[in-house]
Coordinates of C-alpha atoms and ligand atoms in Angstrom, one line a residue:
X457 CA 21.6 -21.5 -24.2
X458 CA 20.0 -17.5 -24.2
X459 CA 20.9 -14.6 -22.3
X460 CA 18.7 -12.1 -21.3
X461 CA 20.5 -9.1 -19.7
X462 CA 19.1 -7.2 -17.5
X463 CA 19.1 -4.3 -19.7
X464 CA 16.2 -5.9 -21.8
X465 CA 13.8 -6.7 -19.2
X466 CA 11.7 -3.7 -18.9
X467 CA 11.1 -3.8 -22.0
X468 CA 10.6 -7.4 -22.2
X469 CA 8.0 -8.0 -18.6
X470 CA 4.9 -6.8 -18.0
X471 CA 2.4 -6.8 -14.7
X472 CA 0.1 -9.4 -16.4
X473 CA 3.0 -11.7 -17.5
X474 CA 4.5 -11.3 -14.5
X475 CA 0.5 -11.8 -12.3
X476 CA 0.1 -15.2 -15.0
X477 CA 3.2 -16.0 -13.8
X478 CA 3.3 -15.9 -10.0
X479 CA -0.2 -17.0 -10.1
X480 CA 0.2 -20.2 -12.0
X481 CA 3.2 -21.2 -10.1
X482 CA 1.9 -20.7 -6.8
X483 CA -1.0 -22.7 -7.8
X484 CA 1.3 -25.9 -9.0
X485 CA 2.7 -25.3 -5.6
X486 CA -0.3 -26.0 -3.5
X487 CA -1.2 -28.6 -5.7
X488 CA 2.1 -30.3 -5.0
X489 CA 3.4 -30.1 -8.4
X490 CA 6.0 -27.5 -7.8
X491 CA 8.4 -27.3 -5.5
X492 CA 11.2 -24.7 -3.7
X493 CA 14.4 -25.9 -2.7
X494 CA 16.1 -25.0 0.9
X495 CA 17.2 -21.4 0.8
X496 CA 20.9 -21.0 1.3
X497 CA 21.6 -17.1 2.8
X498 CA 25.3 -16.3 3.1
X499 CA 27.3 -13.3 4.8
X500 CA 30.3 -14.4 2.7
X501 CA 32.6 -12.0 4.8
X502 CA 33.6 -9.7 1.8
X503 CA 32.1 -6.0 1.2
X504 CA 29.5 -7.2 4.1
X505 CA 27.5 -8.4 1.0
X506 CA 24.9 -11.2 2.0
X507 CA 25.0 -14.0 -0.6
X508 CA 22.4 -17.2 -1.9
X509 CA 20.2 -19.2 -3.8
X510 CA 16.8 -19.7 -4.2
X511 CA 15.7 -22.8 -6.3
X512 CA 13.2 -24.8 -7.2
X513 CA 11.4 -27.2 -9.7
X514 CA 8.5 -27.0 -11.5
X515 CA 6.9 -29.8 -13.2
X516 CA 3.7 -28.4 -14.4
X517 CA 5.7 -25.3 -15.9
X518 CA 8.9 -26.8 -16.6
X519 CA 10.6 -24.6 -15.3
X520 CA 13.8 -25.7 -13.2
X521 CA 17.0 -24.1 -11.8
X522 CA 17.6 -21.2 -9.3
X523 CA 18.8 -17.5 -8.6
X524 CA 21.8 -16.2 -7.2
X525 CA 22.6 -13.2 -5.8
X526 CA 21.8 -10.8 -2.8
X527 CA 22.8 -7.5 -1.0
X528 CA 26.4 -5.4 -1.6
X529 CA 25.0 -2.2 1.0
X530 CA 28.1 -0.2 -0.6
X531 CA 27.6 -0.6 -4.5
X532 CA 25.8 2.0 -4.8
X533 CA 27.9 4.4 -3.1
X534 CA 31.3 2.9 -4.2
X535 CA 30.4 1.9 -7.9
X536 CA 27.0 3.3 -8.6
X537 CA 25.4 0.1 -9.4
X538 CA 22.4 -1.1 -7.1
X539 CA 22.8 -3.1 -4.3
X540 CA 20.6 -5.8 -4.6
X541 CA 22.2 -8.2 -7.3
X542 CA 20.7 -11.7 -8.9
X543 CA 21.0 -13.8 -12.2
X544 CA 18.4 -16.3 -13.0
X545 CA 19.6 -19.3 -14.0
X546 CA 17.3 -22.1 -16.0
X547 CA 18.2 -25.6 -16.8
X548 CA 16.3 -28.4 -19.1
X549 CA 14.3 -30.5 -16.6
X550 CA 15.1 -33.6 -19.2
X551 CA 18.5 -33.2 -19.4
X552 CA 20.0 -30.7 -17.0
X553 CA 21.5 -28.8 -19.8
X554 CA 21.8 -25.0 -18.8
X555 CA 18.6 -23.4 -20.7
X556 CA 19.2 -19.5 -20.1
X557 CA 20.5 -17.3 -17.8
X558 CA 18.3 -14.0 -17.1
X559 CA 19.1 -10.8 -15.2
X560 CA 17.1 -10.8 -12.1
X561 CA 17.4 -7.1 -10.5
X562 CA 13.9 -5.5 -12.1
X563 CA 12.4 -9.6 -12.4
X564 CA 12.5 -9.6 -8.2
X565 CA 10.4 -6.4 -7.7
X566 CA 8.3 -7.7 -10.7
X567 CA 7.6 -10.9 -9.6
X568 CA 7.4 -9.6 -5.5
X569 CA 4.6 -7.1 -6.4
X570 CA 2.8 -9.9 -8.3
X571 CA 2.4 -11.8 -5.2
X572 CA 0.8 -9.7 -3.3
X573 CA -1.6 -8.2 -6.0
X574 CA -2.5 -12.1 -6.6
X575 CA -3.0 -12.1 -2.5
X576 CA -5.1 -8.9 -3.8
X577 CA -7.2 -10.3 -6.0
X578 CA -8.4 -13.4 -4.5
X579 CA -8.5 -11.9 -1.0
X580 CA -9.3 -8.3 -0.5
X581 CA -13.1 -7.2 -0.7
X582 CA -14.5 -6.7 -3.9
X583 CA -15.0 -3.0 -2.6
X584 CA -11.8 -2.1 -1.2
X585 CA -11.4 1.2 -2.0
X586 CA -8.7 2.8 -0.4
X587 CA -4.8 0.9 -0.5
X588 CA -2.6 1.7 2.5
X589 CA 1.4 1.7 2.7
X590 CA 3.7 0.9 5.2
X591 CA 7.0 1.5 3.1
X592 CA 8.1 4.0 0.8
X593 CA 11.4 2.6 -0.3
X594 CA 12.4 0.8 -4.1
X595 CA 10.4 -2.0 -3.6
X596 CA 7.2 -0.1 -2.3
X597 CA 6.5 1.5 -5.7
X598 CA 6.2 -1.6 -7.9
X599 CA 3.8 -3.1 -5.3
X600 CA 1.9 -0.3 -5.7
X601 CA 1.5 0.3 -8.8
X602 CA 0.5 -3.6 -8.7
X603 CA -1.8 -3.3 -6.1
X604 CA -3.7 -0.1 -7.9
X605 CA -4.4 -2.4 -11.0
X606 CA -6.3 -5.1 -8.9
X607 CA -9.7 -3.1 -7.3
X608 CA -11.1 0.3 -8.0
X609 CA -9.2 2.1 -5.6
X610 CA -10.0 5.9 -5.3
X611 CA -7.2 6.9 -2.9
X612 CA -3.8 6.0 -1.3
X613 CA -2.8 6.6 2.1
X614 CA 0.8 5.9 3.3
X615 CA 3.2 5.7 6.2
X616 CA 6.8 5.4 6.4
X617 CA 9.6 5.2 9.2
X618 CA 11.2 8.2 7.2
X619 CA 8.9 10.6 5.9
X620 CA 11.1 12.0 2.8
X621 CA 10.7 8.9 0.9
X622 CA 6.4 9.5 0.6
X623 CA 6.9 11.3 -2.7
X624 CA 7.9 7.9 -3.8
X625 CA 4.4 6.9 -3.5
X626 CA 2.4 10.2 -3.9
X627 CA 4.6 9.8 -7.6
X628 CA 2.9 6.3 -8.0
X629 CA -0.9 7.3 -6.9
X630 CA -0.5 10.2 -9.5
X631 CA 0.5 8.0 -11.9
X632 CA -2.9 6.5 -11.7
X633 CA -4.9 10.0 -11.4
X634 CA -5.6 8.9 -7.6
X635 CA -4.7 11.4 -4.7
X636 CA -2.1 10.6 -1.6
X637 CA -2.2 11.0 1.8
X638 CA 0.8 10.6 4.3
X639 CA -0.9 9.2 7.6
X640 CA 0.2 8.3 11.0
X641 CA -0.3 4.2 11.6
X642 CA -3.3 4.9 13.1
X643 CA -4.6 6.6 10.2
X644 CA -4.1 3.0 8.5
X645 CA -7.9 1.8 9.9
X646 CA -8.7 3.9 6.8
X647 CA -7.4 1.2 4.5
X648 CA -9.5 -1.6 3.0
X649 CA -6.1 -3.2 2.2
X650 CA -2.4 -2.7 3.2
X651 CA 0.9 -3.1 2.2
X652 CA 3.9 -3.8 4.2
X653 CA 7.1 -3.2 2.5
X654 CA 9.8 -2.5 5.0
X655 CA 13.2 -3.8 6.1
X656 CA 12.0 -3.5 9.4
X657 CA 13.7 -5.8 12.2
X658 CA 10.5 -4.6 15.1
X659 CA 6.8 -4.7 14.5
X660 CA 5.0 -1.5 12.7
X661 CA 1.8 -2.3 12.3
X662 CA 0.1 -3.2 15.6
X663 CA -3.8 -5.2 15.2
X664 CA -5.2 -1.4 16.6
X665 CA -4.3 -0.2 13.4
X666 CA -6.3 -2.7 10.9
X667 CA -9.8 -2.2 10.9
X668 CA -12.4 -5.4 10.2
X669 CA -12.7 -6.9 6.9
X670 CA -9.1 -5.5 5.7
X671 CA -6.7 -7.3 3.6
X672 CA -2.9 -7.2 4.6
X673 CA -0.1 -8.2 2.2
X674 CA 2.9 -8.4 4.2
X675 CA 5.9 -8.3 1.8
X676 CA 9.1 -6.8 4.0
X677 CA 10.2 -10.1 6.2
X678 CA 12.0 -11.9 3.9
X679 CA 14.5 -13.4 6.6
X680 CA 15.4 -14.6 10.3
X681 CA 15.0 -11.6 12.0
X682 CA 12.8 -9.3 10.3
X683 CA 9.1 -8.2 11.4
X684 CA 6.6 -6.0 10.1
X685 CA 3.2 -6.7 12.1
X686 CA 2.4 -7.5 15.7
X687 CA 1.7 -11.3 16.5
X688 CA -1.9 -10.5 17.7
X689 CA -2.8 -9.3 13.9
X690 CA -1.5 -12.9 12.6
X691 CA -3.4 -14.0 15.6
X692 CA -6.1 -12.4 15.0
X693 CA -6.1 -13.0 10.9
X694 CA -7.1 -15.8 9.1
X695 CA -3.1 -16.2 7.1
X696 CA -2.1 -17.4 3.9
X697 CA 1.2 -17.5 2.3
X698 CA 3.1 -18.7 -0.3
X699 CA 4.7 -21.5 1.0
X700 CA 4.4 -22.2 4.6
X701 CA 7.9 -23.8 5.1
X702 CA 9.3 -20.1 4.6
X703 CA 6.5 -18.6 6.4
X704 CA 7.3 -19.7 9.9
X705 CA 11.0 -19.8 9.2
X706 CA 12.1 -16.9 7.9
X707 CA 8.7 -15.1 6.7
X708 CA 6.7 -12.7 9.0
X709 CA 4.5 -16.1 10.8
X710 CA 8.1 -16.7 12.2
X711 CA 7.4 -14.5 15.4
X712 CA 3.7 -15.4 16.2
X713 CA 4.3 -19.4 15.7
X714 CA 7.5 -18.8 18.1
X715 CA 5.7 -17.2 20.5
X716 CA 2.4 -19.7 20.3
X717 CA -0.1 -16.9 18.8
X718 CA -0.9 -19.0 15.4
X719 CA -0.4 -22.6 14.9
X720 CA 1.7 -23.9 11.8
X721 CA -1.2 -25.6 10.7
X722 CA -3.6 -22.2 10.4
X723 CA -1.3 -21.2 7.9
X724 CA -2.7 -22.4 4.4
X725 CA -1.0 -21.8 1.0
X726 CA -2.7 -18.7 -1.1
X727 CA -2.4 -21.4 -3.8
X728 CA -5.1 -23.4 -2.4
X729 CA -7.0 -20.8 -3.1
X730 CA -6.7 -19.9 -6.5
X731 CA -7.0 -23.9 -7.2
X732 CA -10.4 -23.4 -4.9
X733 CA -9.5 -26.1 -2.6
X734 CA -9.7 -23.3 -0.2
X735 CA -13.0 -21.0 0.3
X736 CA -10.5 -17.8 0.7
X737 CA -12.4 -14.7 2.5
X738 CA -15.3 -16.2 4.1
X739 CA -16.8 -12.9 5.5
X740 CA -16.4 -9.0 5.1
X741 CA -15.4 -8.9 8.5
X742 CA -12.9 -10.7 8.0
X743 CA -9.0 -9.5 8.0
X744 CA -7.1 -11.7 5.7
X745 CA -2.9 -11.8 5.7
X746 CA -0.7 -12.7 3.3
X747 CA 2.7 -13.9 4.1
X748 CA 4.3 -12.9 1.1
X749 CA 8.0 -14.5 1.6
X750 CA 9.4 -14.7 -1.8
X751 CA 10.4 -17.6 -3.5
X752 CA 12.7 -19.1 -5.9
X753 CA 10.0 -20.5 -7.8
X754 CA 8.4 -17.3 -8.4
X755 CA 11.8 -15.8 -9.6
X756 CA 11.9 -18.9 -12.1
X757 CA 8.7 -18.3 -13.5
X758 CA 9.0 -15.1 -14.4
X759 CA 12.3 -15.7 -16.0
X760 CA 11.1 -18.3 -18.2
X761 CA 8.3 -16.2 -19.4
X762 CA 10.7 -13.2 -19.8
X763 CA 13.1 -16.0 -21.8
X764 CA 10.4 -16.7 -24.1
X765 CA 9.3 -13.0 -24.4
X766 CA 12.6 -12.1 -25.5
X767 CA 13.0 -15.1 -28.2
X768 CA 9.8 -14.0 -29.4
X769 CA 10.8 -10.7 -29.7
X770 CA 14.4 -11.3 -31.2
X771 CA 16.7 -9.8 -28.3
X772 CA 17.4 -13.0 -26.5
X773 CA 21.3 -13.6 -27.1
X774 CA 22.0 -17.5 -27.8
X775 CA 24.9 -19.0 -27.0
X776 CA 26.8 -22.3 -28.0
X777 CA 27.3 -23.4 -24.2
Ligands
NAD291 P1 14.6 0.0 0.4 O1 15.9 0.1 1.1 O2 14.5 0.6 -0.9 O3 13.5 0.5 1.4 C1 13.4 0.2 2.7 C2 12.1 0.6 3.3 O4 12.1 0.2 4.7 C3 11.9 2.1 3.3 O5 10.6 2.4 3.3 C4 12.5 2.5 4.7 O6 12.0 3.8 5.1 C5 12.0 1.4 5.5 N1 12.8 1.1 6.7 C6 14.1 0.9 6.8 N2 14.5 0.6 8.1 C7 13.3 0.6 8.8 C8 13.0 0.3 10.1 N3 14.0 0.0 11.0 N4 11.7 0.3 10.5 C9 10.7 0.6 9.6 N5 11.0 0.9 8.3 C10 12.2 0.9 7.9 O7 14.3 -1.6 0.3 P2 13.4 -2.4 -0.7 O8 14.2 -2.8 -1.8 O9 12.2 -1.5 -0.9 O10 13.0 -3.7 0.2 C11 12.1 -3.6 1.3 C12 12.0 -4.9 2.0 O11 11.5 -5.9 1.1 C13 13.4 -5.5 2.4 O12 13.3 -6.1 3.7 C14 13.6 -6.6 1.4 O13 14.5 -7.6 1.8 C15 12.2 -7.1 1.2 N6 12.0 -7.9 -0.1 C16 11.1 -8.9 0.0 C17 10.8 -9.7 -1.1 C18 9.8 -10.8 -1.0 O14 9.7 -11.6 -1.9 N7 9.1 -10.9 0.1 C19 11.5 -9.4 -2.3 C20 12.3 -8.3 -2.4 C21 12.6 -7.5 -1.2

């Protein structure tokens, strides 16, 4: 069995491994030879941490097990460790001998900004030129630096519920040599595509906001509860996700199937596209939304790329297990 501690990742992972990855799986997924297990979410009643897995199996890539971990909101501030916590762990789909266990705190943002830069790529207009945020927070920087890598984008524009964290981006966009502006949310009909990456439990980004022909990867709502966008913009949006299941449960479709605005079966998988069984943007007019909800198969896939990276490489620990 190998290790991979989280300490090696960021060495180990790159955006393109990380893109191949998230891109093939969710690809195996629409074509039915991939799938996610139920999600179990646990407040476990001890240091108000929220606790679960996310699995999955996938034949076409092998790749089967499931992460563990969640939230611990006082790590930081009682042992200076972050708050979100997960281990990857893979198992032999032959045998169900434990493979490898990977750290999977830097893997998540990885593999969560890869999904919506694939939404990116096979969704937003060929000249989108200017990215908007809705988020400024961990999270929001690795989708953006994700985002940036997938059109020519000439500027950034960026809101966030509190305004101290913009340097965040503004940090990112210079990165790239681009410039950043801090906008109100109606200062979003700028943006040929948007981001939303908020823990947000109310809707931010109302359909007056979103011009025609934008592309909106909706990342935050990533449980029962959460909401990022009105139901009109789903409503009015031609939606994909990444698996539909999670979409209307605990993803941001949840509120607009509840309250009638967009039927289950409007909702197609962003793998169908990629596979070209679905025709994608159909017009420039069009505002495309992806339902990015995260899950366990994408974690697994970039583990076992990281797990072969690191073998490769000669920092993978083995273990006699
Ligand atoms: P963070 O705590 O670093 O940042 C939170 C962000 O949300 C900040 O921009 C903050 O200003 C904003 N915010 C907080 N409360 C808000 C509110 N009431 N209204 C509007 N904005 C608010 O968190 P993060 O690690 O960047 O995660 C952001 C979100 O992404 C979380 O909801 C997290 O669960 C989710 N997430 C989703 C996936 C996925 O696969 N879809 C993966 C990882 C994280």
């Amino acid at each position: 069995m190998w290790i991979v501690p989280e300490r090696e990742i960021a060495d180990l992972m790159t955006r393109e491994a990380a893109f191949a990855a998230v891109e093939n799986v969710f690809a195996a997924m629409a074509r039915g030879d991939a799938y996610n297990f139920p999600v179990i979410r646990e407040a476990i009643g001890h240091e108000d941490a929220l606790y679960g897995f996310k699995g999955g199996f996938d034949r076409a890539g092998g790749a089967l097990g499931l992460k563990a971990g969640g939230y611990w909101p006082h790590n930081l501030e009682r042992r200076q460790i972050i708050n979100h916590q997960s281990t990857v762990f893979l198992f032999d789909p032959d045998t169900g001998k434990a493979q490898a266990m990977v750290g999977g705190n830097l893997l998540t943002a990885l593999r969560t900004a890869a999904a919506s830069s694939v939404s990116i790529r096979h969704l937003a207009r060929k000249d989108a030129r200017i990215l908007g945020m809705v988020g400024a927070g961990h999270q929001a920087t690795f989708q953006l630096r994700a985002a940036l890598e997938q059109r020519a984008f000439d500027k950034v524009i960026g809101w966030n519920l509190h305004p101290d964290m913009l340097p965040n981006l503004e940090k990112v966009a210079a990165e790239f040599g681009l410039p950043f502006e801090a906008v109100e949310l109606e200062g979003l009909r700028a943006a040929d595509v948007i981001i939303t990456i908020t823990s947000s439990f109310d809707a931010i980004l109302m359909s007056e906001h979103v011009s025609d022909g934008t592309h909106i990867a909706c990342m935050g709502t990533d449980t029962v509860g959460k909401q990022e966008v009105e139901p009109a913009l789903i409503a009015r949006a031609t939606v994909f996700t990444d698996e539909v299941a999670q979409s209307v449960t605990l993803g941001e479709c949840q509120h607009a199937v509840a309250a009638g605005t967009k039927a289950q079966a409007d909702i197609t998988e962003l793998g169908a596209v990629i596979n070209g069984t679905h025709a994608g943007r159909q017009s420039e007019a069009e505002v495309t939304l992806f339902d990015g909800t995260g899950v366990g198969l994408q974690d697994l896939a970039v583990a076992a790329s990281v797990v072969d990276l690191a073998i490769e490489k000669g920092v993978a620990i083995e273990v006699d297990f």
